[in-house]
PDB file of C-alpha atoms in Angstrom:
ATOM      1  CA  MET Q   1     -51.436 -24.144 -52.814  1.00  0.00           C
ATOM      2  CA  ILE Q   2     -48.198 -24.314 -51.003  1.00  0.00           C
ATOM      3  CA  LEU Q   3     -49.109 -25.738 -47.297  1.00  0.00           C
ATOM      4  CA  LYS Q   4     -45.472 -25.823 -45.380  1.00  0.00           C
ATOM      5  CA  ILE Q   5     -41.880 -26.704 -45.966  1.00  0.00           C
ATOM      6  CA  ASP Q   6     -41.979 -30.526 -46.057  1.00  0.00           C
ATOM      7  CA  HIS Q   7     -38.309 -31.265 -45.752  1.00  0.00           C
ATOM      8  CA  LEU Q   8     -34.833 -29.996 -46.276  1.00  0.00           C
ATOM      9  CA  GLY Q   9     -32.544 -32.257 -48.184  1.00  0.00           C
ATOM     10  CA  ILE Q  10     -28.831 -32.246 -47.150  1.00  0.00           C
ATOM     11  CA  ALA Q  11     -26.337 -34.304 -48.881  1.00  0.00           C
ATOM     12  CA  VAL Q  12     -23.886 -36.047 -46.582  1.00  0.00           C
ATOM     13  CA  LYS Q  13     -20.903 -38.371 -47.391  1.00  0.00           C
ATOM     14  CA  ASP Q  14     -21.466 -40.529 -44.406  1.00  0.00           C
ATOM     15  CA  LEU Q  15     -24.983 -40.820 -42.814  1.00  0.00           C
ATOM     16  CA  ALA Q  16     -23.673 -42.304 -39.792  1.00  0.00           C
ATOM     17  CA  GLU Q  17     -21.409 -39.591 -39.000  1.00  0.00           C
ATOM     18  CA  ALA Q  18     -24.023 -36.998 -39.944  1.00  0.00           C
ATOM     19  CA  LYS Q  19     -26.554 -38.533 -37.580  1.00  0.00           C
ATOM     20  CA  ARG Q  20     -24.056 -38.433 -34.820  1.00  0.00           C
ATOM     21  CA  ALA Q  21     -23.394 -34.645 -35.519  1.00  0.00           C
ATOM     22  CA  TYR Q  22     -27.167 -33.890 -35.571  1.00  0.00           C
ATOM     23  CA  GLU Q  23     -27.753 -35.847 -32.351  1.00  0.00           C
ATOM     24  CA  ALA Q  24     -25.078 -33.817 -30.707  1.00  0.00           C
ATOM     25  CA  LEU Q  25     -27.040 -30.801 -31.521  1.00  0.00           C
ATOM     26  CA  GLY Q  26     -30.220 -32.351 -29.590  1.00  0.00           C
ATOM     27  CA  LEU Q  27     -32.023 -33.324 -32.902  1.00  0.00           C
ATOM     28  CA  LYS Q  28     -33.054 -36.952 -32.919  1.00  0.00           C
ATOM     29  CA  VAL Q  29     -33.378 -39.319 -36.133  1.00  0.00           C
ATOM     30  CA  GLN Q  30     -37.031 -40.576 -36.318  1.00  0.00           C
ATOM     31  CA  ALA Q  31     -36.832 -42.908 -39.379  1.00  0.00           C
ATOM     32  CA  GLU Q  32     -34.195 -44.344 -41.660  1.00  0.00           C
ATOM     33  CA  HIS Q  33     -35.098 -45.562 -45.406  1.00  0.00           C
ATOM     34  CA  ASP Q  34     -33.186 -47.003 -48.487  1.00  0.00           C
ATOM     35  CA  VAL Q  35     -34.801 -45.483 -51.426  1.00  0.00           C
ATOM     36  CA  PRO Q  36     -33.354 -47.718 -54.302  1.00  0.00           C
ATOM     37  CA  SER Q  37     -35.053 -45.618 -56.902  1.00  0.00           C
ATOM     38  CA  GLU Q  38     -33.037 -42.466 -55.976  1.00  0.00           C
ATOM     39  CA  LYS Q  39     -30.173 -44.477 -54.970  1.00  0.00           C
ATOM     40  CA  VAL Q  40     -30.075 -42.878 -51.481  1.00  0.00           C
ATOM     41  CA  LYS Q  41     -30.194 -43.948 -47.930  1.00  0.00           C
ATOM     42  CA  THR Q  42     -32.113 -41.476 -45.809  1.00  0.00           C
ATOM     43  CA  ALA Q  43     -32.644 -40.132 -42.214  1.00  0.00           C
ATOM     44  CA  PHE Q  44     -35.454 -38.072 -41.248  1.00  0.00           C
ATOM     45  CA  ILE Q  45     -35.078 -35.583 -38.323  1.00  0.00           C
ATOM     46  CA  THR Q  46     -38.438 -33.764 -37.464  1.00  0.00           C
ATOM     47  CA  VAL Q  47     -38.069 -30.013 -36.361  1.00  0.00           C
ATOM     48  CA  GLY Q  48     -41.547 -28.460 -35.923  1.00  0.00           C
ATOM     49  CA  GLU Q  49     -43.961 -29.341 -38.857  1.00  0.00           C
ATOM     50  CA  SER Q  50     -41.003 -29.891 -41.160  1.00  0.00           C
ATOM     51  CA  HIS Q  51     -38.050 -32.520 -41.463  1.00  0.00           C
ATOM     52  CA  LEU Q  52     -34.489 -32.477 -42.202  1.00  0.00           C
ATOM     53  CA  GLU Q  53     -33.626 -35.429 -44.756  1.00  0.00           C
ATOM     54  CA  LEU Q  54     -30.088 -36.405 -44.571  1.00  0.00           C
ATOM     55  CA  LEU Q  55     -29.303 -37.931 -47.897  1.00  0.00           C
ATOM     56  CA  GLU Q  56     -26.223 -40.470 -48.298  1.00  0.00           C
ATOM     57  CA  PRO Q  57     -25.504 -41.683 -51.913  1.00  0.00           C
ATOM     58  CA  SER Q  58     -26.067 -45.755 -52.084  1.00  0.00           C
ATOM     59  CA  ASP Q  59     -24.638 -45.724 -55.640  1.00  0.00           C
ATOM     60  CA  PRO Q  60     -21.892 -43.505 -57.327  1.00  0.00           C
ATOM     61  CA  SER Q  61     -24.328 -42.732 -60.134  1.00  0.00           C
ATOM     62  CA  SER Q  62     -26.904 -41.010 -57.907  1.00  0.00           C
ATOM     63  CA  VAL Q  63     -27.661 -37.489 -58.138  1.00  0.00           C
ATOM     64  CA  ILE Q  64     -26.512 -37.008 -54.493  1.00  0.00           C
ATOM     65  CA  ALA Q  65     -23.151 -38.427 -55.417  1.00  0.00           C
ATOM     66  CA  LYS Q  66     -22.865 -36.001 -58.435  1.00  0.00           C
ATOM     67  CA  PHE Q  67     -23.593 -33.093 -55.957  1.00  0.00           C
ATOM     68  CA  LEU Q  68     -21.069 -34.553 -53.171  1.00  0.00           C
ATOM     69  CA  GLU Q  69     -18.465 -34.188 -55.750  1.00  0.00           C
ATOM     70  CA  LYS Q  70     -18.627 -30.389 -55.637  1.00  0.00           C
ATOM     71  CA  ARG Q  71     -19.780 -30.056 -51.935  1.00  0.00           C
ATOM     72  CA  SER Q  72     -21.835 -31.172 -48.992  1.00  0.00           C
ATOM     73  CA  GLY Q  73     -24.486 -29.759 -47.243  1.00  0.00           C
ATOM     74  CA  LEU Q  74     -27.880 -28.095 -48.270  1.00  0.00           C
ATOM     75  CA  HIS Q  75     -29.325 -29.721 -51.511  1.00  0.00           C
ATOM     76  CA  HIS Q  76     -33.109 -28.955 -51.937  1.00  0.00           C
ATOM     77  CA  ILE Q  77     -36.112 -27.431 -49.975  1.00  0.00           C
ATOM     78  CA  CYS Q  78     -39.288 -29.480 -50.676  1.00  0.00           C
ATOM     79  CA  LEU Q  79     -42.653 -27.655 -50.373  1.00  0.00           C
ATOM     80  CA  LEU Q  80     -45.871 -29.538 -49.597  1.00  0.00           C
ATOM     81  CA  VAL Q  81     -48.777 -28.691 -51.789  1.00  0.00           C
ATOM     82  CA  ASP Q  82     -52.310 -29.751 -52.022  1.00  0.00           C
ATOM     83  CA  ASP Q  83     -52.542 -30.426 -55.614  1.00  0.00           C
ATOM     84  CA  ILE Q  84     -49.455 -30.946 -57.519  1.00  0.00           C
ATOM     85  CA  GLU Q  85     -50.867 -30.840 -61.220  1.00  0.00           C
ATOM     86  CA  LYS Q  86     -52.628 -27.385 -60.459  1.00  0.00           C
ATOM     87  CA  SER Q  87     -49.355 -26.082 -58.838  1.00  0.00           C
ATOM     88  CA  MET Q  88     -47.426 -27.129 -61.766  1.00  0.00           C
ATOM     89  CA  ALA Q  89     -49.561 -25.575 -64.342  1.00  0.00           C
ATOM     90  CA  GLU Q  90     -49.586 -22.256 -62.384  1.00  0.00           C
ATOM     91  CA  MET Q  91     -46.034 -22.144 -61.904  1.00  0.00           C
ATOM     92  CA  LYS Q  92     -45.536 -23.009 -65.550  1.00  0.00           C
ATOM     93  CA  ALA Q  93     -48.014 -20.333 -66.823  1.00  0.00           C
ATOM     94  CA  ALA Q  94     -45.940 -17.887 -64.590  1.00  0.00           C
ATOM     95  CA  GLY Q  95     -42.865 -18.740 -66.506  1.00  0.00           C
ATOM     96  CA  ALA Q  96     -41.361 -21.225 -64.132  1.00  0.00           C
ATOM     97  CA  GLN Q  97     -38.947 -23.713 -65.587  1.00  0.00           C
ATOM     98  CA  LEU Q  98     -39.863 -26.967 -64.196  1.00  0.00           C
ATOM     99  CA  LEU Q  99     -37.771 -30.194 -64.380  1.00  0.00           C
ATOM    100  CA  ASP Q 100     -40.451 -32.624 -64.527  1.00  0.00           C
ATOM    101  CA  GLU Q 101     -43.303 -32.413 -67.152  1.00  0.00           C
ATOM    102  CA  VAL Q 102     -45.599 -34.738 -65.048  1.00  0.00           C
ATOM    103  CA  PRO Q 103     -45.180 -35.721 -61.208  1.00  0.00           C
ATOM    104  CA  ARG Q 104     -43.099 -38.703 -60.546  1.00  0.00           C
ATOM    105  CA  VAL Q 105     -43.343 -41.239 -57.794  1.00  0.00           C
ATOM    106  CA  GLY Q 106     -40.991 -40.063 -54.834  1.00  0.00           C
ATOM    107  CA  ALA Q 107     -40.009 -42.072 -51.399  1.00  0.00           C
ATOM    108  CA  GLY Q 108     -43.210 -43.336 -49.762  1.00  0.00           C
ATOM    109  CA  GLY Q 109     -45.358 -43.432 -52.909  1.00  0.00           C
ATOM    110  CA  CYS Q 110     -45.880 -39.545 -52.830  1.00  0.00           C
ATOM    111  CA  ARG Q 111     -46.190 -37.533 -56.241  1.00  0.00           C
ATOM    112  CA  VAL Q 112     -43.024 -35.063 -56.702  1.00  0.00           C
ATOM    113  CA  ALA Q 113     -41.988 -32.751 -59.131  1.00  0.00           C
ATOM    114  CA  PHE Q 114     -38.665 -30.463 -59.456  1.00  0.00           C
ATOM    115  CA  ILE Q 115     -38.439 -27.004 -60.311  1.00  0.00           C
ATOM    116  CA  HIS Q 116     -35.044 -25.716 -61.939  1.00  0.00           C
ATOM    117  CA  PRO Q 117     -32.986 -23.762 -59.646  1.00  0.00           C
ATOM    118  CA  LYS Q 118     -32.774 -20.934 -62.471  1.00  0.00           C
ATOM    119  CA  SER Q 119     -36.460 -20.543 -61.406  1.00  0.00           C
ATOM    120  CA  ALA Q 120     -35.971 -20.061 -57.573  1.00  0.00           C
ATOM    121  CA  ALA Q 121     -32.787 -17.626 -57.283  1.00  0.00           C
ATOM    122  CA  GLY Q 122     -30.537 -20.865 -57.247  1.00  0.00           C
ATOM    123  CA  VAL Q 123     -32.398 -22.986 -55.098  1.00  0.00           C
ATOM    124  CA  LEU Q 124     -33.438 -26.632 -56.256  1.00  0.00           C
ATOM    125  CA  LEU Q 125     -37.355 -26.808 -55.092  1.00  0.00           C
ATOM    126  CA  GLU Q 126     -39.048 -29.842 -54.742  1.00  0.00           C
ATOM    127  CA  LEU Q 127     -42.990 -30.019 -54.563  1.00  0.00           C
ATOM    128  CA  LYS Q 128     -44.805 -32.794 -53.252  1.00  0.00           C
ATOM    129  CA  GLN Q 129     -48.326 -33.945 -52.829  1.00  0.00           C
ATOM    130  CA  VAL Q 130     -49.077 -36.695 -50.070  1.00  0.00           C
TER     131      VAL Q 130
ATOM    132  CA  MET I   1     -35.251 -27.083 -26.860  1.00  0.00           C
ATOM    133  CA  ILE I   2     -35.313 -26.828 -30.754  1.00  0.00           C
ATOM    134  CA  LEU I   3     -38.933 -25.531 -31.317  1.00  0.00           C
ATOM    135  CA  LYS I   4     -38.966 -25.292 -35.187  1.00  0.00           C
ATOM    136  CA  ILE I   5     -37.380 -24.040 -38.471  1.00  0.00           C
ATOM    137  CA  ASP I   6     -37.656 -20.389 -38.290  1.00  0.00           C
ATOM    138  CA  HIS I   7     -36.218 -19.657 -41.733  1.00  0.00           C
ATOM    139  CA  LEU I   8     -33.927 -20.516 -44.581  1.00  0.00           C
ATOM    140  CA  GLY I   9     -31.367 -18.004 -45.582  1.00  0.00           C
ATOM    141  CA  ILE I  10     -31.196 -17.909 -49.348  1.00  0.00           C
ATOM    142  CA  ALA I  11     -28.300 -15.502 -51.058  1.00  0.00           C
ATOM    143  CA  VAL I  12     -29.170 -13.708 -54.033  1.00  0.00           C
ATOM    144  CA  LYS I  13     -27.318 -11.494 -56.301  1.00  0.00           C
ATOM    145  CA  ASP I  14     -30.589  -9.236 -57.213  1.00  0.00           C
ATOM    146  CA  LEU I  15     -33.369  -9.055 -54.603  1.00  0.00           C
ATOM    147  CA  ALA I  16     -36.118  -7.798 -56.977  1.00  0.00           C
ATOM    148  CA  GLU I  17     -35.502 -10.522 -59.726  1.00  0.00           C
ATOM    149  CA  ALA I  18     -35.552 -13.276 -56.698  1.00  0.00           C
ATOM    150  CA  LYS I  19     -38.879 -11.727 -55.669  1.00  0.00           C
ATOM    151  CA  ARG I  20     -39.980 -11.940 -58.926  1.00  0.00           C
ATOM    152  CA  ALA I  21     -39.151 -15.697 -59.366  1.00  0.00           C
ATOM    153  CA  TYR I  22     -40.520 -16.631 -56.119  1.00  0.00           C
ATOM    154  CA  GLU I  23     -43.738 -14.605 -57.008  1.00  0.00           C
ATOM    155  CA  ALA I  24     -44.065 -16.568 -60.172  1.00  0.00           C
ATOM    156  CA  LEU I  25     -44.163 -19.868 -57.776  1.00  0.00           C
ATOM    157  CA  GLY I  26     -46.945 -18.357 -56.043  1.00  0.00           C
ATOM    158  CA  LEU I  27     -45.197 -17.330 -53.089  1.00  0.00           C
ATOM    159  CA  LYS I  28     -45.686 -13.575 -51.568  1.00  0.00           C
ATOM    160  CA  VAL I  29     -43.226 -11.557 -49.924  1.00  0.00           C
ATOM    161  CA  GLN I  30     -44.645 -10.361 -46.866  1.00  0.00           C
ATOM    162  CA  ALA I  31     -41.856  -7.801 -45.468  1.00  0.00           C
ATOM    163  CA  GLU I  32     -38.432  -6.514 -46.369  1.00  0.00           C
ATOM    164  CA  HIS I  33     -35.965  -5.048 -44.290  1.00  0.00           C
ATOM    165  CA  ASP I  34     -32.584  -3.241 -44.394  1.00  0.00           C
ATOM    166  CA  VAL I  35     -30.229  -4.837 -42.004  1.00  0.00           C
ATOM    167  CA  PRO I  36     -27.104  -2.632 -41.955  1.00  0.00           C
ATOM    168  CA  SER I  37     -25.639  -4.525 -39.017  1.00  0.00           C
ATOM    169  CA  GLU I  38     -25.284  -7.596 -41.208  1.00  0.00           C
ATOM    170  CA  LYS I  39     -24.813  -5.521 -44.792  1.00  0.00           C
ATOM    171  CA  VAL I  40     -28.085  -7.134 -46.436  1.00  0.00           C
ATOM    172  CA  LYS I  41     -31.281  -6.313 -47.668  1.00  0.00           C
ATOM    173  CA  THR I  42     -33.663  -9.019 -47.068  1.00  0.00           C
ATOM    174  CA  ALA I  43     -37.414 -10.252 -48.148  1.00  0.00           C
ATOM    175  CA  PHE I  44     -39.353 -12.649 -45.975  1.00  0.00           C
ATOM    176  CA  ILE I  45     -41.569 -15.054 -47.451  1.00  0.00           C
ATOM    177  CA  THR I  46     -43.862 -17.161 -45.057  1.00  0.00           C
ATOM    178  CA  VAL I  47     -44.385 -20.702 -45.849  1.00  0.00           C
ATOM    179  CA  GLY I  48     -46.293 -22.650 -43.158  1.00  0.00           C
ATOM    180  CA  GLU I  49     -44.663 -21.885 -39.689  1.00  0.00           C
ATOM    181  CA  SER I  50     -41.277 -21.139 -41.255  1.00  0.00           C
ATOM    182  CA  HIS I  51     -39.962 -18.236 -43.931  1.00  0.00           C
ATOM    183  CA  LEU I  52     -38.032 -18.108 -46.554  1.00  0.00           C
ATOM    184  CA  GLU I  53     -35.317 -14.852 -46.120  1.00  0.00           C
ATOM    185  CA  LEU I  54     -34.022 -13.812 -49.462  1.00  0.00           C
ATOM    186  CA  LEU I  55     -30.437 -11.796 -48.760  1.00  0.00           C
ATOM    187  CA  GLU I  56     -29.057  -9.680 -51.066  1.00  0.00           C
ATOM    188  CA  PRO I  57     -25.838  -7.904 -50.123  1.00  0.00           C
ATOM    189  CA  SER I  58     -25.889  -4.361 -49.410  1.00  0.00           C
ATOM    190  CA  ASP I  59     -22.046  -3.850 -49.462  1.00  0.00           C
ATOM    191  CA  PRO I  60     -19.313  -6.120 -51.103  1.00  0.00           C
ATOM    192  CA  SER I  61     -17.776  -6.969 -47.581  1.00  0.00           C
ATOM    193  CA  SER I  62     -20.918  -8.683 -46.419  1.00  0.00           C
ATOM    194  CA  VAL I  63     -20.783 -12.291 -45.557  1.00  0.00           C
ATOM    195  CA  ILE I  64     -23.335 -12.751 -48.314  1.00  0.00           C
ATOM    196  CA  ALA I  65     -21.447 -11.276 -50.863  1.00  0.00           C
ATOM    197  CA  LYS I  66     -18.619 -13.521 -50.150  1.00  0.00           C
ATOM    198  CA  PHE I  67     -20.779 -16.560 -50.391  1.00  0.00           C
ATOM    199  CA  LEU I  68     -22.039 -15.190 -53.549  1.00  0.00           C
ATOM    200  CA  GLU I  69     -18.327 -15.332 -55.256  1.00  0.00           C
ATOM    201  CA  LYS I  70     -18.709 -19.066 -55.154  1.00  0.00           C
ATOM    202  CA  ARG I  71     -22.412 -19.569 -55.688  1.00  0.00           C
ATOM    203  CA  SER I  72     -26.002 -18.387 -54.984  1.00  0.00           C
ATOM    204  CA  GLY I  73     -28.784 -20.276 -53.204  1.00  0.00           C
ATOM    205  CA  LEU I  74     -29.192 -21.979 -50.051  1.00  0.00           C
ATOM    206  CA  HIS I  75     -27.075 -20.317 -47.356  1.00  0.00           C
ATOM    207  CA  HIS I  76     -28.088 -21.473 -43.794  1.00  0.00           C
ATOM    208  CA  ILE I  77     -30.695 -22.957 -41.724  1.00  0.00           C
ATOM    209  CA  CYS I  78     -32.225 -20.895 -38.657  1.00  0.00           C
ATOM    210  CA  LEU I  79     -33.916 -22.899 -35.713  1.00  0.00           C
ATOM    211  CA  LEU I  80     -36.042 -21.269 -33.312  1.00  0.00           C
ATOM    212  CA  VAL I  81     -35.015 -22.277 -29.557  1.00  0.00           C
ATOM    213  CA  ASP I  82     -36.576 -21.395 -26.394  1.00  0.00           C
ATOM    214  CA  ASP I  83     -33.280 -20.721 -24.443  1.00  0.00           C
ATOM    215  CA  ILE I  84     -30.345 -19.983 -26.701  1.00  0.00           C
ATOM    216  CA  GLU I  85     -27.653 -20.014 -23.746  1.00  0.00           C
ATOM    217  CA  LYS I  86     -28.934 -23.512 -22.884  1.00  0.00           C
ATOM    218  CA  SER I  87     -29.080 -24.669 -26.180  1.00  0.00           C
ATOM    219  CA  MET I  88     -25.348 -23.432 -26.961  1.00  0.00           C
ATOM    220  CA  ALA I  89     -24.214 -24.941 -23.657  1.00  0.00           C
ATOM    221  CA  GLU I  90     -25.729 -28.230 -24.501  1.00  0.00           C
ATOM    222  CA  MET I  91     -24.256 -28.343 -27.892  1.00  0.00           C
ATOM    223  CA  LYS I  92     -21.005 -27.164 -26.746  1.00  0.00           C
ATOM    224  CA  ALA I  93     -20.787 -29.972 -24.301  1.00  0.00           C
ATOM    225  CA  ALA I  94     -21.798 -32.397 -26.903  1.00  0.00           C
ATOM    226  CA  GLY I  95     -18.939 -31.460 -28.791  1.00  0.00           C
ATOM    227  CA  ALA I  96     -20.315 -29.155 -31.485  1.00  0.00           C
ATOM    228  CA  GLN I  97     -18.367 -26.180 -32.567  1.00  0.00           C
ATOM    229  CA  LEU I  98     -19.884 -22.799 -32.257  1.00  0.00           C
ATOM    230  CA  LEU I  99     -18.994 -19.697 -34.235  1.00  0.00           C
ATOM    231  CA  ASP I 100     -20.371 -17.211 -31.374  1.00  0.00           C
ATOM    232  CA  GLU I 101     -19.161 -17.794 -27.922  1.00  0.00           C
ATOM    233  CA  VAL I 102     -22.134 -15.738 -26.752  1.00  0.00           C
ATOM    234  CA  PRO I 103     -25.268 -14.933 -28.412  1.00  0.00           C
ATOM    235  CA  ARG I 104     -25.177 -11.742 -30.714  1.00  0.00           C
ATOM    236  CA  VAL I 105     -28.160  -9.445 -31.511  1.00  0.00           C
ATOM    237  CA  GLY I 106     -29.702  -9.903 -34.775  1.00  0.00           C
ATOM    238  CA  ALA I 107     -32.279  -8.542 -37.060  1.00  0.00           C
ATOM    239  CA  GLY I 108     -35.287  -7.409 -35.218  1.00  0.00           C
ATOM    240  CA  GLY I 109     -33.348  -7.379 -31.939  1.00  0.00           C
ATOM    241  CA  CYS I 110     -33.488 -11.425 -31.611  1.00  0.00           C
ATOM    242  CA  ARG I 111     -30.403 -13.037 -30.065  1.00  0.00           C
ATOM    243  CA  VAL I 112     -28.763 -15.527 -32.506  1.00  0.00           C
ATOM    244  CA  ALA I 113     -25.733 -17.701 -32.821  1.00  0.00           C
ATOM    245  CA  PHE I 114     -24.044 -19.518 -35.367  1.00  0.00           C
ATOM    246  CA  ILE I 115     -22.900 -23.144 -35.425  1.00  0.00           C
ATOM    247  CA  HIS I 116     -20.076 -24.382 -37.516  1.00  0.00           C
ATOM    248  CA  PRO I 117     -20.909 -26.138 -40.724  1.00  0.00           C
ATOM    249  CA  LYS I 118     -18.334 -29.120 -39.729  1.00  0.00           C
ATOM    250  CA  SER I 119     -20.622 -29.727 -36.748  1.00  0.00           C
ATOM    251  CA  ALA I 120     -23.892 -30.150 -39.061  1.00  0.00           C
ATOM    252  CA  ALA I 121     -22.859 -32.015 -42.189  1.00  0.00           C
ATOM    253  CA  GLY I 122     -21.645 -29.147 -44.062  1.00  0.00           C
ATOM    254  CA  VAL I 123     -24.729 -27.092 -43.209  1.00  0.00           C
ATOM    255  CA  LEU I 124     -24.462 -23.373 -41.423  1.00  0.00           C
ATOM    256  CA  LEU I 125     -26.876 -23.313 -38.754  1.00  0.00           C
ATOM    257  CA  GLU I 126     -28.388 -20.375 -36.881  1.00  0.00           C
ATOM    258  CA  LEU I 127     -29.811 -20.659 -33.473  1.00  0.00           C
ATOM    259  CA  LYS I 128     -32.410 -17.753 -32.620  1.00  0.00           C
ATOM    260  CA  GLN I 129     -34.446 -16.866 -29.567  1.00  0.00           C
ATOM    261  CA  VAL I 130     -37.078 -14.137 -29.820  1.00  0.00           C
TER     262      VAL I 130
END
């Protein structure tokens, strides 16, 4: 079952500049993390029950660096689920194309899996189970 | 004050096809609206305290039609605020570039205003007061 929007991933070229921009909008950065496995530096901003996740590549080979070659801004929507294997199986049975066959370990040790944008009207979706 | 993410606007070429895709992911469309003022047809999907708003242009001159000439997918984040004039004044004072000088009337009679993507790390932000 999908519980809520966990976060929105926003690809930025310069994390410090992006933080200043969001702070000018009255949104405060609560936490920053280095995620070497994904080759990104992140800053989290809480908005209601969700977060904005600003993502700056820490290496030119990161997925976010590739995305930024084309554009900056909204990159993915992450949906919190209660049972990731069950959600993945149900989505696959309904014809959705998953980018992960089994969940992988994401930031903070959560299990995550991605859904191809073809199966979500052009949006990259991430599933996450805490 | 920013209260929560109200909705995410997702530009789609074919609303019926997008609805089928999201329903295959276990997300149900709760409401559909024609918004002649914005020249779009919309479908709303509730996720936690927020919504996904699928947007199909109903006229080639709509902003969403122009966006779809380049790409489909995530178009904007709408933030719910308690006092839109106050939020706009505070953001402007802090250096953010607004696309609306005064709030305009959006779908359902709410007052809305947009913030330039330059002031939000490449993301088109909408403010909304119910």
